[in-house]
Amino acid sequence: MTTCAAGIKTWEASNDGASAGEATEINLCLQHPPIAKLDTKVLGSLKKCEKLSLSTNMIDRMVSLTGMSELKILSLGRNNIKKIEKLEDVAGTLQQLWISYNQIASLDGLACLTNLTTLYCSNNAIKSFAELDKLKANEQLRDVLFLGNPFYSEVSTKEEARLEIIRRLPNVKKIDGEFVRPWEVESAQQIPAE
């Protein structure tokens, strides 16, 4: 296992000694050895970073991102994260959260993200469509990816799942990579609330 600090040193070395603190995009995906723990202080030094990619590591928990005042895209897919948390410091800037292929069972921790437009959360452990109600505060959310979560087994077809997602998140324009069609919006509005 390696650390965030070591990953950033490797990134700087492979980018001709560029300063990570000045970079707008940092890619620490698939580190060898993998990053196991995030470090608030190290990540906080990435003051100009707009896109931080940490996919395909062994990260098990999120940390506060104090100092990352420009962050727009956070990629944490293919890790061991169980809980979405500590995003308050990037609440006003984060637009995209890519967190597929983890062990997330709850959509708590996202309500603070007022500018979130994209949430990729496929292949996690979300068991109920009711979890989607926690995203009502994310009024800018337009693009979601939920395929591969256990709640899809609550319905018999992919189309039923799409309609249920639209019913709960009426502002969404794209689900699982496919644009929402006008007839789906009309059909979703006909579904009685629980």
mmCIF file of C-alpha atoms in Angstrom, residues 62-153:
data_model
loop_
_atom_site.group_PDB
_atom_site.id
_atom_site.type_symbol
_atom_site.label_atom_id
_atom_site.label_comp_id
_atom_site.label_asym_id
_atom_site.label_seq_id
_atom_site.Cartn_x
_atom_site.Cartn_y
_atom_site.Cartn_z
ATOM 1 C CA MET A 62 -13.349 9.646 2.299
ATOM 2 C CA VAL A 63 -11.658 12.544 4.100
ATOM 3 C CA SER A 64 -12.275 16.269 4.346
ATOM 4 C CA LEU A 65 -11.114 18.146 1.242
ATOM 5 C CA THR A 66 -10.308 21.442 2.983
ATOM 6 C CA GLY A 67 -8.332 23.692 0.645
ATOM 7 C CA MET A 68 -9.559 22.141 -2.609
ATOM 8 C CA SER A 69 -11.622 25.212 -3.438
ATOM 9 C CA GLU A 70 -11.611 24.625 -7.223
ATOM 10 C CA LEU A 71 -12.592 20.928 -7.272
ATOM 11 C CA LYS A 72 -15.304 20.162 -9.846
ATOM 12 C CA ILE A 73 -14.830 16.428 -10.554
ATOM 13 C CA LEU A 74 -13.956 13.787 -7.957
ATOM 14 C CA SER A 75 -13.384 10.243 -9.188
ATOM 15 C CA LEU A 76 -13.281 7.529 -6.499
ATOM 16 C CA GLY A 77 -14.601 4.534 -8.458
ATOM 17 C CA ARG A 78 -13.292 1.003 -7.855
ATOM 18 C CA ASN A 79 -12.197 1.411 -4.248
ATOM 19 C CA ASN A 80 -13.497 0.031 -0.921
ATOM 20 C CA ILE A 81 -15.526 3.057 0.191
ATOM 21 C CA LYS A 82 -18.586 2.241 2.301
ATOM 22 C CA LYS A 83 -19.890 5.739 3.055
ATOM 23 C CA ILE A 84 -20.177 9.046 1.190
ATOM 24 C CA GLU A 85 -18.985 11.691 3.621
ATOM 25 C CA LYS A 86 -16.927 14.808 4.330
ATOM 26 C CA LEU A 87 -17.776 16.665 1.114
ATOM 27 C CA GLU A 88 -18.811 19.914 2.847
ATOM 28 C CA ASP A 89 -15.558 21.685 1.913
ATOM 29 C CA VAL A 90 -16.267 21.220 -1.812
ATOM 30 C CA ALA A 91 -20.052 21.635 -1.542
ATOM 31 C CA GLY A 92 -20.160 24.775 -3.669
ATOM 32 C CA THR A 93 -17.822 23.652 -6.464
ATOM 33 C CA LEU A 94 -18.169 19.882 -6.912
ATOM 34 C CA GLN A 95 -20.211 19.129 -10.027
ATOM 35 C CA GLN A 96 -19.408 15.474 -10.668
ATOM 36 C CA LEU A 97 -18.892 12.578 -8.265
ATOM 37 C CA TRP A 98 -17.811 9.268 -9.781
ATOM 38 C CA ILE A 99 -18.065 6.624 -7.083
ATOM 39 C CA SER A 100 -19.127 3.419 -8.881
ATOM 40 C CA TYR A 101 -17.810 -0.009 -7.866
ATOM 41 C CA ASN A 102 -17.544 0.602 -4.124
ATOM 42 C CA GLN A 103 -19.563 -0.735 -1.172
ATOM 43 C CA ILE A 104 -21.884 2.228 -0.643
ATOM 44 C CA ALA A 105 -25.288 1.351 0.808
ATOM 45 C CA SER A 106 -26.624 4.862 1.508
ATOM 46 C CA LEU A 107 -26.858 8.148 -0.391
ATOM 47 C CA ASP A 108 -26.377 10.183 2.783
ATOM 48 C CA GLY A 109 -23.693 12.856 2.567
ATOM 49 C CA LEU A 110 -24.678 14.332 -0.805
ATOM 50 C CA ALA A 111 -27.314 16.924 0.147
ATOM 51 C CA CYS A 112 -24.659 19.610 0.713
ATOM 52 C CA LEU A 113 -23.527 19.443 -2.938
ATOM 53 C CA THR A 114 -25.617 22.286 -4.341
ATOM 54 C CA ASN A 115 -23.987 22.211 -7.803
ATOM 55 C CA LEU A 116 -23.821 18.435 -8.298
ATOM 56 C CA THR A 117 -24.882 17.649 -11.886
ATOM 57 C CA THR A 118 -23.472 14.133 -12.292
ATOM 58 C CA LEU A 119 -23.514 11.155 -9.916
ATOM 59 C CA TYR A 120 -22.039 7.871 -11.097
ATOM 60 C CA CYS A 121 -22.886 5.383 -8.355
ATOM 61 C CA SER A 122 -23.325 2.067 -10.195
ATOM 62 C CA ASN A 123 -22.355 -1.325 -8.778
ATOM 63 C CA ASN A 124 -22.655 -0.417 -5.122
ATOM 64 C CA ALA A 125 -24.854 -1.812 -2.321
ATOM 65 C CA ILE A 126 -27.905 0.516 -2.455
ATOM 66 C CA LYS A 127 -30.869 -1.693 -1.613
ATOM 67 C CA SER A 128 -33.875 0.600 -1.997
ATOM 68 C CA PHE A 129 -35.266 3.174 -4.419
ATOM 69 C CA ALA A 130 -36.158 5.174 -1.280
ATOM 70 C CA GLU A 131 -32.445 6.103 -0.985
ATOM 71 C CA LEU A 132 -32.919 8.263 -4.104
ATOM 72 C CA ASP A 133 -35.185 10.569 -2.085
ATOM 73 C CA LYS A 134 -32.027 11.775 -0.316
ATOM 74 C CA LEU A 135 -31.001 13.403 -3.617
ATOM 75 C CA LYS A 136 -33.991 15.768 -3.747
ATOM 76 C CA ALA A 137 -31.797 18.582 -2.379
ATOM 77 C CA ASN A 138 -29.455 18.167 -5.363
ATOM 78 C CA GLU A 139 -31.628 20.205 -7.721
ATOM 79 C CA GLN A 140 -28.906 20.510 -10.395
ATOM 80 C CA LEU A 141 -28.508 16.713 -10.711
ATOM 81 C CA ARG A 142 -29.014 15.740 -14.380
ATOM 82 C CA ASP A 143 -26.918 12.629 -15.086
ATOM 83 C CA VAL A 144 -27.066 9.522 -12.862
ATOM 84 C CA LEU A 145 -25.679 6.015 -13.112
ATOM 85 C CA PHE A 146 -27.171 3.448 -10.724
ATOM 86 C CA LEU A 147 -27.078 0.167 -12.677
ATOM 87 C CA GLY A 148 -25.746 -2.778 -10.703
ATOM 88 C CA ASN A 149 -27.254 -1.755 -7.352
ATOM 89 C CA PRO A 150 -29.529 -4.223 -5.506
ATOM 90 C CA PHE A 151 -32.547 -1.876 -5.754
ATOM 91 C CA TYR A 152 -32.873 -2.778 -9.455
ATOM 92 C CA SER A 153 -34.124 -6.183 -8.305
#
